[in-house]
Amino acid sequence: MNFQKNVLLKNYTTFKIGGPAEYFLIIKKIEDFFEAVKFAKKNKLIITVVGGGSNLLVSDKGLKGLVVKIENTNIEVKKKLVLAGAGTRLENLVNFCKSNNLKGFEWASGIPGTIGGAVYGNAQAFGTKMADLIKNIEAIDIKTLKIINLSKERCEFRLKNSIFKKNKNLVIISASFLLKKGNKEEIRAKIKEYKDYRKKRHPTNFPSAGSVFVNPEIIIKNKKLLKKFTELKDFNKKGAIHTGYLIEKSGLKGKKIGRAQISEKHANFIINLGGAKAKDVLKLIITAKQKVKKTFGIDLVQEVQLIGFN
């Protein structure tokens, strides 16, 4: 087991921010995870599991305990199901499905991160959620060191949420998806459409953790707000409001603290201009919450996970 000490986590997050892990281990075989847990228990270390490092803001101080990065990347088709290891990058799964004429995952093209992280946060885009495609999830219970199979219903998927966010003892190791056959050219066209959309509207030229907040699925009834912000009527028809709109209309688009900035291209992204600190990103997150609450009366729900903060 190749345990490393004081590994800078900024090298393992899409934000390129984060201090050192006390212990760090990359796992490619799930059997090694059991040994890692035994090591952690023997040395009384807290275990933190990461995948692709997207949707994460790691403290500048780093993390005590053992950080495990899961990199099991197997993908296969078995009995009409696509099985993928938790460490599989979403982009690799998209390409696998394209090569096998399987439709359903086109929406995930261009999203950084892994299957495990996408299941954990019930990732979604363009009207499709991970939960829509999942058959079941295989996970390890850290307490009992047993592998368990969870049906989609048992995963308790909700808006950008799942049982795995509540029960930190459950570590996702693989997922199976029920997909349908499709036309390869149509699949290619959809992938290109979604990639082009992201390139045009998202700040892909700077490190970030993706969308900072969940788009609120609410209806605005306040007449004064509807009169002042006429676009809210259109959002009401859709049943969800773009958080980027709320932050922008709260006057925060382009706001900087240190080397962190609320993106001028998409206000639901905080970008690292180079050398940004986690504390500055956190200040921008808090500021966005406060300003949107004051302007619209809406409590933003954070999508980015904070780790290593007291």
Short mmCIF file of C-alpha atoms in Angstrom, two decimals:
data_model
loop_
_atom_site.label_atom_id
_atom_site.label_comp_id
_atom_site.label_asym_id
_atom_site.label_seq_id
_atom_site.Cartn_x
_atom_site.Cartn_y
_atom_site.Cartn_z
CA MET A 1 0.00 0.00 0.00
CA ASN A 2 1.56 3.24 -1.19
CA PHE A 3 0.55 5.64 1.58
CA GLN A 4 1.94 9.13 0.98
CA LYS A 5 2.30 11.95 3.49
CA ASN A 6 1.59 15.67 3.14
CA VAL A 7 0.31 15.50 -0.44
CA LEU A 8 -1.07 18.82 -1.70
CA LEU A 9 -4.73 18.31 -2.53
CA LYS A 10 -4.83 21.28 -4.90
CA ASN A 11 -3.24 18.92 -7.42
CA TYR A 12 -6.27 16.64 -7.14
CA THR A 13 -9.13 19.16 -7.36
CA THR A 14 -10.56 20.95 -10.40
CA PHE A 15 -10.40 24.19 -8.37
CA LYS A 16 -6.61 23.79 -8.01
CA ILE A 17 -7.04 24.82 -4.37
CA GLY A 18 -6.33 22.90 -1.17
CA GLY A 19 -3.67 22.24 1.45
CA PRO A 20 -1.93 18.94 2.28
CA ALA A 21 -3.50 15.63 3.24
CA GLU A 22 -1.88 14.06 6.31
CA TYR A 23 -2.01 10.70 4.52
CA PHE A 24 -2.97 10.14 0.87
CA LEU A 25 -3.66 6.94 -1.06
CA ILE A 26 -4.74 6.22 -4.63
CA ILE A 27 -6.80 3.05 -4.96
CA LYS A 28 -7.33 1.29 -8.28
CA LYS A 29 -8.55 -2.04 -6.88
CA ILE A 30 -11.45 -2.14 -4.43
CA GLU A 31 -9.75 -4.91 -2.43
CA ASP A 32 -7.14 -2.32 -1.43
CA PHE A 33 -9.87 -0.12 0.05
CA PHE A 34 -10.43 -2.68 2.80
CA GLU A 35 -6.74 -2.50 3.73
CA ALA A 36 -6.90 1.30 3.72
CA VAL A 37 -9.83 1.25 6.15
CA LYS A 38 -7.98 -1.15 8.45
CA PHE A 39 -4.92 1.13 8.37
CA ALA A 40 -7.07 4.15 9.21
CA LYS A 41 -8.82 2.38 12.08
CA LYS A 42 -5.54 1.10 13.50
CA ASN A 43 -4.06 4.61 13.44
CA LYS A 44 -7.32 6.33 14.47
CA LEU A 45 -7.50 8.36 11.26
CA ILE A 46 -10.60 9.91 9.73
CA ILE A 47 -11.17 8.74 6.15
CA THR A 48 -12.12 11.17 3.39
CA VAL A 49 -12.93 9.71 -0.02
CA VAL A 50 -12.53 11.76 -3.22
CA GLY A 51 -12.97 11.02 -6.90
CA GLY A 52 -12.22 13.51 -9.66
CA GLY A 53 -11.99 16.41 -7.23
CA SER A 54 -14.78 18.44 -8.84
CA ASN A 55 -17.47 20.08 -6.68
CA LEU A 56 -14.93 20.29 -3.86
CA LEU A 57 -13.42 23.19 -1.97
CA VAL A 58 -10.57 21.98 0.22
CA SER A 59 -9.32 24.11 3.10
CA ASP A 60 -5.98 25.90 2.73
CA LYS A 61 -4.93 24.06 5.91
CA GLY A 62 -5.53 20.72 4.26
CA LEU A 63 -6.97 17.62 5.90
CA LYS A 64 -6.09 15.50 8.88
CA GLY A 65 -6.42 11.76 8.52
CA LEU A 66 -6.40 9.63 5.38
CA VAL A 67 -7.60 10.90 1.99
CA VAL A 68 -8.44 8.07 -0.40
CA LYS A 69 -8.73 8.79 -4.11
CA ILE A 70 -10.70 6.08 -5.88
CA GLU A 71 -9.54 5.30 -9.41
CA ASN A 72 -11.27 2.05 -10.37
CA THR A 73 -12.14 2.81 -13.98
CA ASN A 74 -13.60 -0.38 -15.44
CA ILE A 75 -16.59 -0.11 -17.81
CA GLU A 76 -18.47 -3.06 -19.30
CA VAL A 77 -21.83 -4.05 -20.74
CA LYS A 78 -23.48 -6.95 -18.93
CA LYS A 79 -27.03 -8.21 -19.42
CA LYS A 80 -28.28 -4.96 -20.98
CA LEU A 81 -26.68 -2.94 -18.18
CA VAL A 82 -23.63 -0.69 -18.35
CA LEU A 83 -21.43 -1.22 -15.28
CA ALA A 84 -18.87 1.44 -14.34
CA GLY A 85 -16.39 1.79 -11.52
CA ALA A 86 -16.81 4.82 -9.25
CA GLY A 87 -13.46 6.19 -10.40
CA THR A 88 -14.53 6.28 -14.05
CA ARG A 89 -14.51 9.78 -15.47
CA LEU A 90 -17.88 10.89 -16.81
CA GLU A 91 -16.30 11.86 -20.13
CA ASN A 92 -14.93 8.32 -20.53
CA LEU A 93 -18.37 6.84 -19.88
CA VAL A 94 -19.90 9.23 -22.44
CA ASN A 95 -17.35 8.06 -25.03
CA PHE A 96 -17.92 4.39 -24.16
CA CYS A 97 -21.66 4.80 -24.64
CA LYS A 98 -21.11 6.60 -27.95
CA SER A 99 -18.87 3.78 -29.20
CA ASN A 100 -21.51 1.22 -28.24
CA ASN A 101 -24.46 3.16 -29.70
CA LEU A 102 -26.02 3.63 -26.25
CA LYS A 103 -28.02 6.78 -25.62
CA GLY A 104 -28.77 8.56 -22.35
CA PHE A 105 -25.44 9.98 -21.20
CA GLU A 106 -24.93 12.67 -23.83
CA TRP A 107 -25.84 15.38 -21.27
CA ALA A 108 -22.75 14.52 -19.18
CA SER A 109 -20.28 15.37 -21.92
CA GLY A 110 -17.87 18.03 -20.77
CA ILE A 111 -18.65 17.61 -17.06
CA PRO A 112 -15.48 17.04 -15.03
CA GLY A 113 -15.48 14.47 -12.26
CA THR A 114 -16.24 10.80 -11.84
CA ILE A 115 -19.19 8.43 -11.67
CA GLY A 116 -18.88 8.22 -7.89
CA GLY A 117 -19.10 11.97 -7.44
CA ALA A 118 -21.95 12.28 -9.95
CA VAL A 119 -23.96 9.62 -8.10
CA TYR A 120 -23.12 11.17 -4.72
CA GLY A 121 -24.54 14.55 -5.77
CA ASN A 122 -27.16 13.23 -8.22
CA ALA A 123 -25.60 15.32 -10.99
CA GLN A 124 -27.90 16.70 -13.63
CA ALA A 125 -27.95 18.80 -16.79
CA PHE A 126 -30.26 19.51 -19.72
CA GLY A 127 -33.24 17.91 -17.99
CA THR A 128 -31.58 14.58 -17.10
CA LYS A 129 -30.43 13.42 -13.66
CA MET A 130 -28.09 10.56 -12.76
CA ALA A 131 -30.99 8.98 -10.89
CA ASP A 132 -32.95 8.72 -14.16
CA LEU A 133 -30.42 6.24 -15.54
CA ILE A 134 -29.33 4.26 -12.47
CA LYS A 135 -30.38 0.66 -11.91
CA ASN A 136 -28.43 0.08 -8.71
CA ILE A 137 -25.34 1.17 -6.78
CA GLU A 138 -22.63 -0.95 -5.17
CA ALA A 139 -21.11 0.54 -2.02
CA ILE A 140 -18.86 -0.40 0.88
CA ASP A 141 -20.01 0.21 4.44
CA ILE A 142 -16.89 1.46 6.23
CA LYS A 143 -18.25 0.38 9.61
CA THR A 144 -18.88 -3.26 8.70
CA LEU A 145 -16.49 -3.52 5.70
CA LYS A 146 -19.27 -5.23 3.77
CA ILE A 147 -20.21 -4.62 0.15
CA ILE A 148 -23.89 -3.79 -0.24
CA ASN A 149 -26.13 -3.31 -3.27
CA LEU A 150 -28.57 -0.42 -3.21
CA SER A 151 -31.52 -0.10 -5.54
CA LYS A 152 -32.27 3.34 -6.96
CA GLU A 153 -35.07 3.72 -4.42
CA ARG A 154 -32.77 2.97 -1.49
CA CYS A 155 -30.33 5.65 -2.69
CA GLU A 156 -32.94 8.30 -1.76
CA PHE A 157 -32.11 10.54 -4.71
CA ARG A 158 -33.40 14.10 -4.54
CA LEU A 159 -32.37 17.41 -6.13
CA LYS A 160 -28.53 17.27 -6.13
CA ASN A 161 -28.71 14.92 -3.15
CA SER A 162 -28.61 11.26 -2.13
CA ILE A 163 -28.28 8.93 0.85
CA PHE A 164 -24.50 9.05 0.38
CA LYS A 165 -24.39 12.69 1.46
CA LYS A 166 -26.19 11.80 4.68
CA ASN A 167 -24.45 8.52 5.47
CA LYS A 168 -20.70 9.10 5.16
CA ASN A 169 -20.04 5.44 6.03
CA LEU A 170 -21.30 4.41 2.60
CA VAL A 171 -18.64 4.69 -0.10
CA ILE A 172 -19.74 4.26 -3.71
CA ILE A 173 -17.59 1.75 -5.61
CA SER A 174 -19.61 1.12 -8.78
CA ALA A 175 -22.87 1.86 -10.55
CA SER A 176 -25.02 0.09 -13.11
CA PHE A 177 -27.10 1.96 -15.68
CA LEU A 178 -30.04 0.90 -17.81
CA LEU A 179 -29.54 2.48 -21.23
CA LYS A 180 -31.16 2.07 -24.63
CA LYS A 181 -29.72 1.60 -28.08
CA GLY A 182 -29.56 4.73 -30.16
CA ASN A 183 -28.38 6.12 -33.48
CA LYS A 184 -24.64 6.85 -33.40
CA GLU A 185 -24.91 10.03 -35.49
CA GLU A 186 -27.72 11.39 -33.31
CA ILE A 187 -25.68 10.59 -30.19
CA ARG A 188 -22.63 12.37 -31.66
CA ALA A 189 -24.75 15.39 -32.57
CA LYS A 190 -26.19 15.68 -29.05
CA ILE A 191 -22.73 15.41 -27.48
CA LYS A 192 -21.44 18.17 -29.74
CA GLU A 193 -24.48 20.35 -28.96
CA TYR A 194 -23.94 20.05 -25.20
CA LYS A 195 -20.19 20.57 -25.44
CA ASP A 196 -20.67 23.69 -27.55
CA TYR A 197 -23.21 25.01 -25.05
CA ARG A 198 -20.76 24.63 -22.17
CA LYS A 199 -17.88 26.20 -24.09
CA LYS A 200 -20.02 29.19 -24.95
CA ARG A 201 -21.60 29.78 -21.52
CA HIS A 202 -19.23 28.32 -18.92
CA PRO A 203 -15.82 29.71 -17.86
CA THR A 204 -13.91 26.61 -18.94
CA ASN A 205 -10.61 28.48 -19.31
CA PHE A 206 -10.22 28.89 -15.52
CA PRO A 207 -10.13 26.31 -12.71
CA SER A 208 -13.45 26.02 -10.86
CA ALA A 209 -15.59 23.52 -8.99
CA GLY A 210 -18.48 23.80 -11.42
CA SER A 211 -21.83 25.21 -10.30
CA VAL A 212 -21.54 26.55 -6.78
CA PHE A 213 -25.25 26.45 -5.93
CA VAL A 214 -28.27 24.35 -6.85
CA ASN A 215 -30.85 26.00 -9.11
CA PRO A 216 -33.85 26.60 -6.78
CA GLU A 217 -36.95 24.70 -7.89
CA ILE A 218 -39.44 27.23 -6.61
CA ILE A 219 -42.17 29.57 -7.88
CA ILE A 220 -41.83 33.29 -7.15
CA LYS A 221 -45.17 34.84 -6.09
CA ASN A 222 -43.93 38.19 -4.78
CA LYS A 223 -45.55 40.78 -7.10
CA LYS A 224 -42.88 43.41 -6.48
CA LEU A 225 -40.12 40.98 -7.48
CA LEU A 226 -42.05 39.83 -10.55
CA LYS A 227 -42.48 43.45 -11.64
CA LYS A 228 -38.84 44.39 -11.01
CA PHE A 229 -37.32 41.19 -12.46
CA THR A 230 -39.60 40.28 -15.37
CA GLU A 231 -37.52 37.22 -16.31
CA LEU A 232 -38.82 35.53 -13.17
CA LYS A 233 -42.12 34.90 -14.96
CA ASP A 234 -40.31 32.71 -17.48
CA PHE A 235 -38.49 30.87 -14.70
CA ASN A 236 -41.84 30.32 -12.96
CA LYS A 237 -43.12 28.53 -16.08
CA LYS A 238 -40.11 26.21 -15.95
CA GLY A 239 -40.41 25.64 -12.20
CA ALA A 240 -36.74 26.46 -11.54
CA ILE A 241 -34.59 29.59 -11.42
CA HIS A 242 -31.04 29.80 -12.70
CA THR A 243 -28.84 30.68 -9.75
CA GLY A 244 -26.47 32.51 -12.06
CA TYR A 245 -29.32 34.92 -12.82
CA LEU A 246 -30.03 35.49 -9.11
CA ILE A 247 -26.36 36.20 -8.32
CA GLU A 248 -25.95 38.46 -11.35
CA LYS A 249 -29.08 40.49 -10.52
CA SER A 250 -27.81 40.80 -6.94
CA GLY A 251 -24.90 42.78 -8.36
CA LEU A 252 -22.13 40.24 -7.80
CA LYS A 253 -21.12 39.20 -11.31
CA GLY A 254 -17.36 39.69 -11.62
CA LYS A 255 -16.81 40.34 -7.90
CA LYS A 256 -13.29 39.45 -6.72
CA ILE A 257 -11.83 38.58 -3.35
CA GLY A 258 -8.12 37.93 -3.60
CA ARG A 259 -7.55 35.77 -6.68
CA ALA A 260 -11.04 34.24 -6.55
CA GLN A 261 -13.81 35.70 -8.69
CA ILE A 262 -17.51 35.21 -9.38
CA SER A 263 -17.31 34.55 -13.10
CA GLU A 264 -18.31 37.28 -15.51
CA LYS A 265 -19.33 34.59 -17.98
CA HIS A 266 -21.60 32.60 -15.62
CA ALA A 267 -22.29 33.95 -12.13
CA ASN A 268 -22.94 30.51 -10.60
CA PHE A 269 -19.25 29.71 -11.12
CA ILE A 270 -16.44 30.93 -8.87
CA ILE A 271 -13.14 30.79 -10.71
CA ASN A 272 -9.52 30.60 -9.64
CA LEU A 273 -7.65 33.38 -11.44
CA GLY A 274 -4.38 31.81 -10.30
CA GLY A 275 -3.25 31.38 -6.72
CA ALA A 276 -6.73 31.75 -5.21
CA LYS A 277 -7.17 30.75 -1.57
CA ALA A 278 -9.99 28.60 -0.22
CA LYS A 279 -10.80 31.28 2.37
CA ASP A 280 -11.44 33.81 -0.41
CA VAL A 281 -13.71 31.42 -2.30
CA LEU A 282 -15.61 30.79 0.93
CA LYS A 283 -16.09 34.53 1.44
CA LEU A 284 -17.56 34.81 -2.05
CA ILE A 285 -19.91 31.89 -1.33
CA ILE A 286 -21.11 33.53 1.87
CA THR A 287 -21.49 36.91 0.13
CA ALA A 288 -23.56 35.36 -2.68
CA LYS A 289 -25.87 33.67 -0.18
CA GLN A 290 -26.39 36.89 1.77
CA LYS A 291 -26.99 39.11 -1.28
CA VAL A 292 -29.43 36.70 -2.98
CA LYS A 293 -31.33 36.32 0.29
CA LYS A 294 -31.54 40.09 0.65
CA THR A 295 -32.54 40.71 -2.99
CA PHE A 296 -34.89 37.79 -3.65
CA GLY A 297 -35.62 36.24 -0.24
CA ILE A 298 -34.20 32.95 -1.49
CA ASP A 299 -31.89 30.71 0.55
CA LEU A 300 -29.33 29.27 -1.85
CA VAL A 301 -28.39 25.63 -1.35
CA GLN A 302 -24.70 24.99 -1.79
CA GLU A 303 -23.65 22.34 -4.27
CA VAL A 304 -19.90 22.61 -3.73
CA GLN A 305 -18.76 20.47 -0.80
CA LEU A 306 -16.48 22.04 1.82
CA ILE A 307 -13.88 19.77 3.37
CA GLY A 308 -11.25 20.54 5.96
CA PHE A 309 -13.04 23.60 7.36
CA ASN A 310 -13.78 23.81 11.09
#
